[in-house]
Short mmCIF file of C-alpha atoms (C1' of nucleotides) and ligand atoms in Angstrom, two decimals:
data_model
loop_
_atom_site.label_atom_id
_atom_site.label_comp_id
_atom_site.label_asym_id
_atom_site.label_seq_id
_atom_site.Cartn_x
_atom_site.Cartn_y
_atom_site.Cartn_z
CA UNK A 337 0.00 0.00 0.00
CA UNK A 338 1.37 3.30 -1.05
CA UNK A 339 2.43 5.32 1.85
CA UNK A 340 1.05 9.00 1.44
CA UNK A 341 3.48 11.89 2.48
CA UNK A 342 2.20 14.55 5.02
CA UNK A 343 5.18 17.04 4.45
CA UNK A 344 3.11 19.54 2.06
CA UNK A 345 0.06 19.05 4.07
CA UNK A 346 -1.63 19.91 7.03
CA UNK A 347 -2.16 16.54 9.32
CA UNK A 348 -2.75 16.26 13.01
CA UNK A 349 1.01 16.81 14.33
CA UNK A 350 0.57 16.72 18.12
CA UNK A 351 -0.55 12.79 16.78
CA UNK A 352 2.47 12.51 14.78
CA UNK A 353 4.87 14.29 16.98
CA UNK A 354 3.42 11.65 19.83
CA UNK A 355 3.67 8.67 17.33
CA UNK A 356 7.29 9.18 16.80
CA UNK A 357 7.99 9.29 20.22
CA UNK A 358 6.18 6.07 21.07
CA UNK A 359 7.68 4.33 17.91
CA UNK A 360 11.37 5.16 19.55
CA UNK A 361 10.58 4.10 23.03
CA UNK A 362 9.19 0.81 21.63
CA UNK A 363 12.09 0.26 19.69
CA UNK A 364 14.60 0.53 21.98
CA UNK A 365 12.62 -1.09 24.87
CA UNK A 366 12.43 -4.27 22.75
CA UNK A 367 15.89 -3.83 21.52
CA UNK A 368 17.55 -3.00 24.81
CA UNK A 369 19.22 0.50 23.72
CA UNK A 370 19.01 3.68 26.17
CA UNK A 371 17.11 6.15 24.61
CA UNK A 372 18.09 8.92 27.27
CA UNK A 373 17.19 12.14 27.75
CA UNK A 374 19.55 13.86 25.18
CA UNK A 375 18.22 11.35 21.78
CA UNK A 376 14.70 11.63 23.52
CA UNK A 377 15.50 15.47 23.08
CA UNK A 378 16.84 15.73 20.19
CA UNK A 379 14.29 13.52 18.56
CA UNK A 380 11.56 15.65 19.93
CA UNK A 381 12.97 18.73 18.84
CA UNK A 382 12.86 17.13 15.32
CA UNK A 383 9.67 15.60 15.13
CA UNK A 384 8.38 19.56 16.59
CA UNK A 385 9.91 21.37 13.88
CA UNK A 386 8.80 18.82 11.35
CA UNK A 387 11.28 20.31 9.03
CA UNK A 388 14.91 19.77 8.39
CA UNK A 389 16.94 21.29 10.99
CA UNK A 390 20.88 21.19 10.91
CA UNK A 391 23.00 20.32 13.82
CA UNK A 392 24.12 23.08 15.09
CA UNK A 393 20.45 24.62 15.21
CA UNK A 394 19.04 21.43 17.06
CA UNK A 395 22.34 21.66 19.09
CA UNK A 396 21.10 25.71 20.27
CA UNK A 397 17.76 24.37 21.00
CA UNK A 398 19.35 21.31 23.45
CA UNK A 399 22.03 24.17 25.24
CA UNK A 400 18.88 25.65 26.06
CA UNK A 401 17.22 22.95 27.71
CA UNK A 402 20.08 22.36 29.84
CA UNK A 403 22.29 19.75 28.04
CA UNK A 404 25.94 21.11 26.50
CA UNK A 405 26.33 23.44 23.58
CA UNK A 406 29.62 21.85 22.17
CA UNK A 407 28.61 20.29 18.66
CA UNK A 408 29.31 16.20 19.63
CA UNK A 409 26.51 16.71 21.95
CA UNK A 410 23.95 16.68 18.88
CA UNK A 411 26.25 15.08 16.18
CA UNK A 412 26.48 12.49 18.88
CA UNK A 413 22.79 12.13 19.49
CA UNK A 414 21.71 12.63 16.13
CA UNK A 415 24.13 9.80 14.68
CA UNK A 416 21.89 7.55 17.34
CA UNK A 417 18.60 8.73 16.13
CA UNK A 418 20.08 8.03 12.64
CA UNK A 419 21.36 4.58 13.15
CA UNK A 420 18.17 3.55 14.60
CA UNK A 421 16.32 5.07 12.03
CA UNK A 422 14.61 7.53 13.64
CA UNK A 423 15.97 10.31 11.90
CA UNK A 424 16.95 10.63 8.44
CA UNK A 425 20.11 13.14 7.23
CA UNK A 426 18.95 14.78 3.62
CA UNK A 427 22.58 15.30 2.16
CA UNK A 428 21.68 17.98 -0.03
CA UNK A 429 20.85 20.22 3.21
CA UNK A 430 23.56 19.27 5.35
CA UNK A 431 20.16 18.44 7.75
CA UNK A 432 18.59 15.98 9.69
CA UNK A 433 14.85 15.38 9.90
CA UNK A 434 12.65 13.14 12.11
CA UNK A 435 11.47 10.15 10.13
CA UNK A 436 8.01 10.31 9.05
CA UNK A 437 7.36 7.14 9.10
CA UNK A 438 8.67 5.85 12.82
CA UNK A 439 9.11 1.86 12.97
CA UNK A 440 8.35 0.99 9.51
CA UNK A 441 11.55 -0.89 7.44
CA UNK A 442 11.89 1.55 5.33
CA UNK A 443 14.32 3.10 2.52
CA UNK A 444 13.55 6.86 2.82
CA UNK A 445 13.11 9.35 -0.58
CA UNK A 446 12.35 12.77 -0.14
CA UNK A 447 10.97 15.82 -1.74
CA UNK A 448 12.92 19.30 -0.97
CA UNK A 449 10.76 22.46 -1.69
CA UNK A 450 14.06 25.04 -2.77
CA UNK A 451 11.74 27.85 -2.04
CA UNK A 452 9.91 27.25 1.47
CA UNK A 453 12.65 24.50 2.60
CA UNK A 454 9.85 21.96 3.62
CA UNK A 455 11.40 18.45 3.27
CA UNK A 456 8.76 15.40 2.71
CA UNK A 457 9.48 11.74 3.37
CA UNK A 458 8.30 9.05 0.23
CA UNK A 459 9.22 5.93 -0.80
CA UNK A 460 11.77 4.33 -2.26
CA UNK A 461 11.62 3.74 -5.95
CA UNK A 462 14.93 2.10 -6.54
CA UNK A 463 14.12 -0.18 -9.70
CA UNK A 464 16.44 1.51 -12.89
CA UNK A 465 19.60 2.06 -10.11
CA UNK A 466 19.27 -1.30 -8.63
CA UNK A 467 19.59 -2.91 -12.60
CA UNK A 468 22.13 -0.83 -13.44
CA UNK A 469 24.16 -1.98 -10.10
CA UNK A 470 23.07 -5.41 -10.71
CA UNK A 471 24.44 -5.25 -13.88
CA UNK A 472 27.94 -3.86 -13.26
CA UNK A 473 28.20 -6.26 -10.26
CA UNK A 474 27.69 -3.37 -7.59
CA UNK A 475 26.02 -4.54 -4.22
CA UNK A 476 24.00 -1.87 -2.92
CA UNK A 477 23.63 -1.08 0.72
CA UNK A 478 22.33 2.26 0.95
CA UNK A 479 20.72 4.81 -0.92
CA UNK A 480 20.41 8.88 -1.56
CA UNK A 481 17.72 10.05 -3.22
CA UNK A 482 16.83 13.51 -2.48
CA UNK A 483 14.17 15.79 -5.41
CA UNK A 484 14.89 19.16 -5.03
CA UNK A 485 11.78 20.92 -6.49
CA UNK A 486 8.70 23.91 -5.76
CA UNK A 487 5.83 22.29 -3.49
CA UNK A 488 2.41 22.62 -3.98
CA UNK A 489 2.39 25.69 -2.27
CA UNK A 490 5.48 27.53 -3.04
CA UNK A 491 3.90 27.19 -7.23
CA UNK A 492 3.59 29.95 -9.20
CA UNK B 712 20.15 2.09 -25.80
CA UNK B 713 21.14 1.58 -22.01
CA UNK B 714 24.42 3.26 -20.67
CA UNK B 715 26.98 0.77 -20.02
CA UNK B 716 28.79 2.70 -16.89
CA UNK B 717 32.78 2.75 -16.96
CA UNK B 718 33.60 3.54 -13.13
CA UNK B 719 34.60 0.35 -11.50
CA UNK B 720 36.38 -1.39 -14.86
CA UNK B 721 39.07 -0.11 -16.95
CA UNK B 722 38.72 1.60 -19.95
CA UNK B 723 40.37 4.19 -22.65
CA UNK B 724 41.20 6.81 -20.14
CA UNK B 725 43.23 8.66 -22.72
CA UNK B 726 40.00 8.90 -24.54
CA UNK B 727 38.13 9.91 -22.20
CA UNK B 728 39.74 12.75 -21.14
CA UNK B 729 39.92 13.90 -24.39
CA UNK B 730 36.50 12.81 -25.20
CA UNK B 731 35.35 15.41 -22.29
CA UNK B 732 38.19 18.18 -23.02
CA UNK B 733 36.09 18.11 -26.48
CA UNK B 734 32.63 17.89 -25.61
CA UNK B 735 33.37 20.84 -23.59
CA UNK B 736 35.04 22.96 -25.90
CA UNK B 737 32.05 21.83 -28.44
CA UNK B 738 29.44 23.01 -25.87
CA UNK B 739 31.02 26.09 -24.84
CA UNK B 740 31.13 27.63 -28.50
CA UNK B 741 28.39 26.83 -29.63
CA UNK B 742 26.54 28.33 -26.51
CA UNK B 743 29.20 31.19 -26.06
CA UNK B 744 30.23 30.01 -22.89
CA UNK B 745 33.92 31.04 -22.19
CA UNK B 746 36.31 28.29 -21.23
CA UNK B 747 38.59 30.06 -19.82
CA UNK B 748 41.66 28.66 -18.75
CA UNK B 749 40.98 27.81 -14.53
CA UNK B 750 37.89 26.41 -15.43
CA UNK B 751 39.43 24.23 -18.85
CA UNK B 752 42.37 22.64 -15.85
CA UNK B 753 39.87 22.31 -13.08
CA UNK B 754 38.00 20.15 -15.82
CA UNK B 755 41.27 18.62 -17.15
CA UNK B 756 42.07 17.78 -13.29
CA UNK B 757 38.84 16.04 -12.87
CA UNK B 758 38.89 13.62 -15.95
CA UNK B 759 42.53 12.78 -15.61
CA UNK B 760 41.43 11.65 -11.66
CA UNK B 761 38.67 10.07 -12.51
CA UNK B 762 37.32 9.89 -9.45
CA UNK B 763 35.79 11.95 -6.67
CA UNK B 764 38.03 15.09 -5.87
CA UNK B 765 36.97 17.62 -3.15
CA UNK B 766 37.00 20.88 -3.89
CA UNK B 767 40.09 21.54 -1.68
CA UNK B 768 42.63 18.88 -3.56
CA UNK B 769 41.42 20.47 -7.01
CA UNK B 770 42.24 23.66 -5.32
CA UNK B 771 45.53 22.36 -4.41
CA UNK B 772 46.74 21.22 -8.51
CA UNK B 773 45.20 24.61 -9.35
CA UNK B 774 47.50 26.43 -7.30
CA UNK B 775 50.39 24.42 -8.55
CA UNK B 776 49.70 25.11 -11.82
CA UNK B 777 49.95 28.81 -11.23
CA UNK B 778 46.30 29.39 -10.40
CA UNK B 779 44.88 31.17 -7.05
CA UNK B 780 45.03 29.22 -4.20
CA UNK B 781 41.58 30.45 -2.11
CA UNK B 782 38.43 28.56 -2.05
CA UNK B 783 36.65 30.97 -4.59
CA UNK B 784 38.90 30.34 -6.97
CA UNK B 785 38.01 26.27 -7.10
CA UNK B 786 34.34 26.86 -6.23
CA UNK B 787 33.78 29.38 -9.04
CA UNK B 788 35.24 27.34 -11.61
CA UNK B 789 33.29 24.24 -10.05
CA UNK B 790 30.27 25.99 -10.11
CA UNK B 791 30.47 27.23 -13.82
CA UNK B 792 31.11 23.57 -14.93
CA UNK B 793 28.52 21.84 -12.63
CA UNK B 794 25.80 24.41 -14.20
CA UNK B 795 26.65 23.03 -17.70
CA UNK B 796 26.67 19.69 -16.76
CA UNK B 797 30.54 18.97 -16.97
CA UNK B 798 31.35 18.36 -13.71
CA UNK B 799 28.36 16.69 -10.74
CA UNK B 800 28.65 17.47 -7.11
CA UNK B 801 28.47 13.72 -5.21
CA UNK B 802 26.36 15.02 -1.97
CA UNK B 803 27.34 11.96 -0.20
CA UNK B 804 31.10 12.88 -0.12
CA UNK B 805 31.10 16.60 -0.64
CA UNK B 806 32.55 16.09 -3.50
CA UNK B 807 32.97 16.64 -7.55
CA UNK B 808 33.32 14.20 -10.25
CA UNK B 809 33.93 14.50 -14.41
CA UNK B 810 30.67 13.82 -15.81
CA UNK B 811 30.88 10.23 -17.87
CA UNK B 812 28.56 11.03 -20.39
CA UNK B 813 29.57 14.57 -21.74
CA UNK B 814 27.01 16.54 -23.59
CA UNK B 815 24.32 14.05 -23.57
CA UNK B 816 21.39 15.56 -21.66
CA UNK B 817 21.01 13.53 -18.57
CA UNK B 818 19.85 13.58 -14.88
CA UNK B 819 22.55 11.77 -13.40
CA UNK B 820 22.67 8.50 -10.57
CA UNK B 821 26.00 7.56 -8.77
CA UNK B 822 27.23 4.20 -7.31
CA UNK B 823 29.71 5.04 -4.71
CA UNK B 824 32.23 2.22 -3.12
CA UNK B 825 32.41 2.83 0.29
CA UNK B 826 35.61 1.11 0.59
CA UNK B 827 37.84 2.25 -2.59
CA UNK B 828 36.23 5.32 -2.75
CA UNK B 829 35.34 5.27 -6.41
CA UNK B 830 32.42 6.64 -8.33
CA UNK B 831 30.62 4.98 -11.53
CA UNK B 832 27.90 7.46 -12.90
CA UNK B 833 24.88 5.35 -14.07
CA UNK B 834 21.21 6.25 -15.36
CA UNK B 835 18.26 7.94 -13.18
CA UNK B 836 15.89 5.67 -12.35
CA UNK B 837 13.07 7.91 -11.34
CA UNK B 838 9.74 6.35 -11.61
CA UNK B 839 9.05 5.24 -7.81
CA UNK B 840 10.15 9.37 -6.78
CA UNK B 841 8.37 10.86 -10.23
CA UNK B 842 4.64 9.16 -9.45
CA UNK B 843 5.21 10.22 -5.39
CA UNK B 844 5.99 13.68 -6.50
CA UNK B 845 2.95 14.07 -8.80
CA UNK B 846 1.00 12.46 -6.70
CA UNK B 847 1.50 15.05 -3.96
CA UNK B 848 1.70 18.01 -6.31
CA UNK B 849 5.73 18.57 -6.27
CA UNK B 850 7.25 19.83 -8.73
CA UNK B 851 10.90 18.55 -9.41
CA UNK B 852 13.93 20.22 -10.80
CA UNK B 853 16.68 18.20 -9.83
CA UNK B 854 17.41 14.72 -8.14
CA UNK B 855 20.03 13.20 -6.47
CA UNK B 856 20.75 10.43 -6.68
CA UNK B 857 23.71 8.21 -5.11
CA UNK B 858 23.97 4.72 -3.87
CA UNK B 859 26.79 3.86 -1.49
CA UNK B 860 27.96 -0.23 -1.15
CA UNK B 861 30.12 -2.58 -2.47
CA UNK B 862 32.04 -2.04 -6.12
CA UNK B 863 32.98 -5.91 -7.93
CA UNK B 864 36.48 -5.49 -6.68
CA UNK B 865 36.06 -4.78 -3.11
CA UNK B 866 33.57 -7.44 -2.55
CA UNK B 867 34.79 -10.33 -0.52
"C1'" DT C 558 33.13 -5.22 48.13
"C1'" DC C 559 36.03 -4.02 44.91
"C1'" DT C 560 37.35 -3.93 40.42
"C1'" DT C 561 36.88 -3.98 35.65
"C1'" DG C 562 34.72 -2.88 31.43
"C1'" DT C 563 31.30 -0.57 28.72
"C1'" DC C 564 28.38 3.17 27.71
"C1'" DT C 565 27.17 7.87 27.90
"C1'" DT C 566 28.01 12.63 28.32
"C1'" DG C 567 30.74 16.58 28.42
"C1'" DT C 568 34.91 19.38 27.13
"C1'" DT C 569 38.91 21.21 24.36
"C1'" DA C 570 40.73 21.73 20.22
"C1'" DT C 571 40.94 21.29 15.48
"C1'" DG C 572 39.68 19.98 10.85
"C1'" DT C 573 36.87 20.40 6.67
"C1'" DT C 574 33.73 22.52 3.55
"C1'" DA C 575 31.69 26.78 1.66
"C1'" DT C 576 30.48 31.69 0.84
"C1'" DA C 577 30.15 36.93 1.39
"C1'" DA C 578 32.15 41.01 0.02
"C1'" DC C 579 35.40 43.87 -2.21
"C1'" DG C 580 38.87 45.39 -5.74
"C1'" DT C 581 41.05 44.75 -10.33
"C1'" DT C 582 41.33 43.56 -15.05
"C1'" DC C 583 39.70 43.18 -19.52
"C1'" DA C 584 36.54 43.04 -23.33
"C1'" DT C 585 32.12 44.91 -25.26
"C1'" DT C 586 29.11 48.57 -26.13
"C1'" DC C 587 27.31 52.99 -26.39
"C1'" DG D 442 36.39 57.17 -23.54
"C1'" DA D 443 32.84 56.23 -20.02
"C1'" DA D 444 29.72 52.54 -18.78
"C1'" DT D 445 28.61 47.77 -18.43
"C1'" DG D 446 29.33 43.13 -17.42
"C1'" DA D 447 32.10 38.81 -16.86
"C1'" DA D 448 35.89 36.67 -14.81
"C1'" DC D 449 39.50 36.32 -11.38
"C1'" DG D 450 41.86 37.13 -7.24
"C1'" DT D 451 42.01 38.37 -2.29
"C1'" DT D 452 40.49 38.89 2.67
"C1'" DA D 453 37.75 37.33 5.99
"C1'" DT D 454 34.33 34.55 7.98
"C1'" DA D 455 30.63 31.26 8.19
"C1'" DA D 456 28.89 26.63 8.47
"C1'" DC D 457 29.50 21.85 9.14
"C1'" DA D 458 31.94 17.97 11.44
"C1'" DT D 459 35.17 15.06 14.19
"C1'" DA D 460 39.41 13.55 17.05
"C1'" DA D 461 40.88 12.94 21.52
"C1'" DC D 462 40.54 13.13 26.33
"C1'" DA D 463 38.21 13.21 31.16
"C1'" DA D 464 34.62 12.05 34.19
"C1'" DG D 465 30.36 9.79 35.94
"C1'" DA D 466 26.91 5.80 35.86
"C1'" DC D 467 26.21 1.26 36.12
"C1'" DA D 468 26.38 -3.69 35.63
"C1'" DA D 469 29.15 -8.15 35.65
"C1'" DG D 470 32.20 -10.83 37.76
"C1'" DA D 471 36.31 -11.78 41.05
ZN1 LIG E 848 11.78 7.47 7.45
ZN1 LIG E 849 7.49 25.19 -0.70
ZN1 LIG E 850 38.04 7.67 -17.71
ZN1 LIG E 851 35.60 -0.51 -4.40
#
DNA sequence: TCTTGTCTTGTTATGTTATAACGTTCATTC
DNA sequence: GAATGAACGTTATAACATAACAAGACAAGA
């Protein structure tokens, strides 16, 4: 079933903020990993700002809540978020967002609006790359795939 | 007719720097684009390579050769070729590659080896990213595209 | 209990990548 | 021969990212 993006749209985001967060804690309950209270942070702060955020802005917003303003503090948390696959970094941006779609085995794509900066999580399409590396004997383990483009609302 | 990509096996290098020295020079008079020397040697550097440069060690043979040695000086010429489709910026590595298929008209995908560090450019896919885009009204300009694994020779 | 090891957080310091802003040169155009 | 615009170079700074070390928490095992 075709997973519908919320990025350009208006949803219920106290929901999704609250999904994420239950998504994580069930993760790392079942998988035994600490999700303490800098990565609970951090991933909050993302999943509020439902946009892309770089490090160093997610790391003012932390300093403020108490935890240190040096930069490991978020690369640190955010490369946990990441590797659990809570958060996704969008390359193009030099960002990080929160995933949009928490717990789900996924292979993120997203759409970048260049004008209003909104960043929207899709699927995967893979299918011409993955012949093309099948074909010249290249094994695949992760992907990039970032559109840079004018959202619905940012159209002339 | 599918693009057979050269990255990961050996080829006419020889001719393919001089294959994209020409294309170049082709493109550039006929649109009335000016070659000019920093940005003909930052091309030169990047086909002779062959692989991913950042913009720092193409700064570095610039400067050698007699060219400025500040960051503007690789960046600008960079820039010029990347907007005619010359030279691609890899997101993934912040870095620059030759483009493999001089002056055809193309929308570029990468396979990156994350342990020999080399690049193979390869076709767009598309389709999965093109109907999730129109589906949710974005419009897209540019992709990026770039998978990161295993090339045939560093596979165990 | 004491010790040992692992994980997490914080700090200092530094490294890497990228751009803003300004002045000069040179060719084109009026 | 002034005005315009493109290219190049410089200075300075911004933005992004990591290496390396110290200290506390906590659990496993002697
Ligand atoms: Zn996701
Ligand atoms: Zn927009
Ligand atoms: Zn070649
Ligand atoms: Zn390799």
């Amino acid at each position: 079933m075709p997973y519908k993006p919320t990025g350009f749209s208006s949803h219920d985001h106290d929901g999704c903020i609250a999904q994420g967060m239950q998504a994580a804690e069930a993760f790392c309950a079942a998988k035994g990993l600490q999700l303490t209270p800098v990565r609970r942070r951090t991933l909050e702060i993302l999943l509020q700002a439902h946009e892309a955020m770089g490090a160093y802005d997610v790391l003012a917003r932390l300093s403020q809540d108490g935890f240190g303003d040096k930069p490991p503090v978020a690369y640190r948390a955010l490369a946990f978020l990441q590797d659990h696959g809570f958060v996704h970094r969008i390359e193009r941006l030099n960002a990080f967002v929160a995933c949009a779609r928490p717990g789900a085995d996924h292979d993120p794509a997203f759409m970048i609006c260049r004008s209003c900066g909104k960043v929207a999580e899709s699927e995967l399409s893979g299918s011409g790359l993955t012949a093309s590396a099948r074909e010249s004997g290249f094994v695949i383990e992760q992907t990039v795939i970032e559109a840079e483009g004018l959202c619905p609302g940012c159209q002339p």
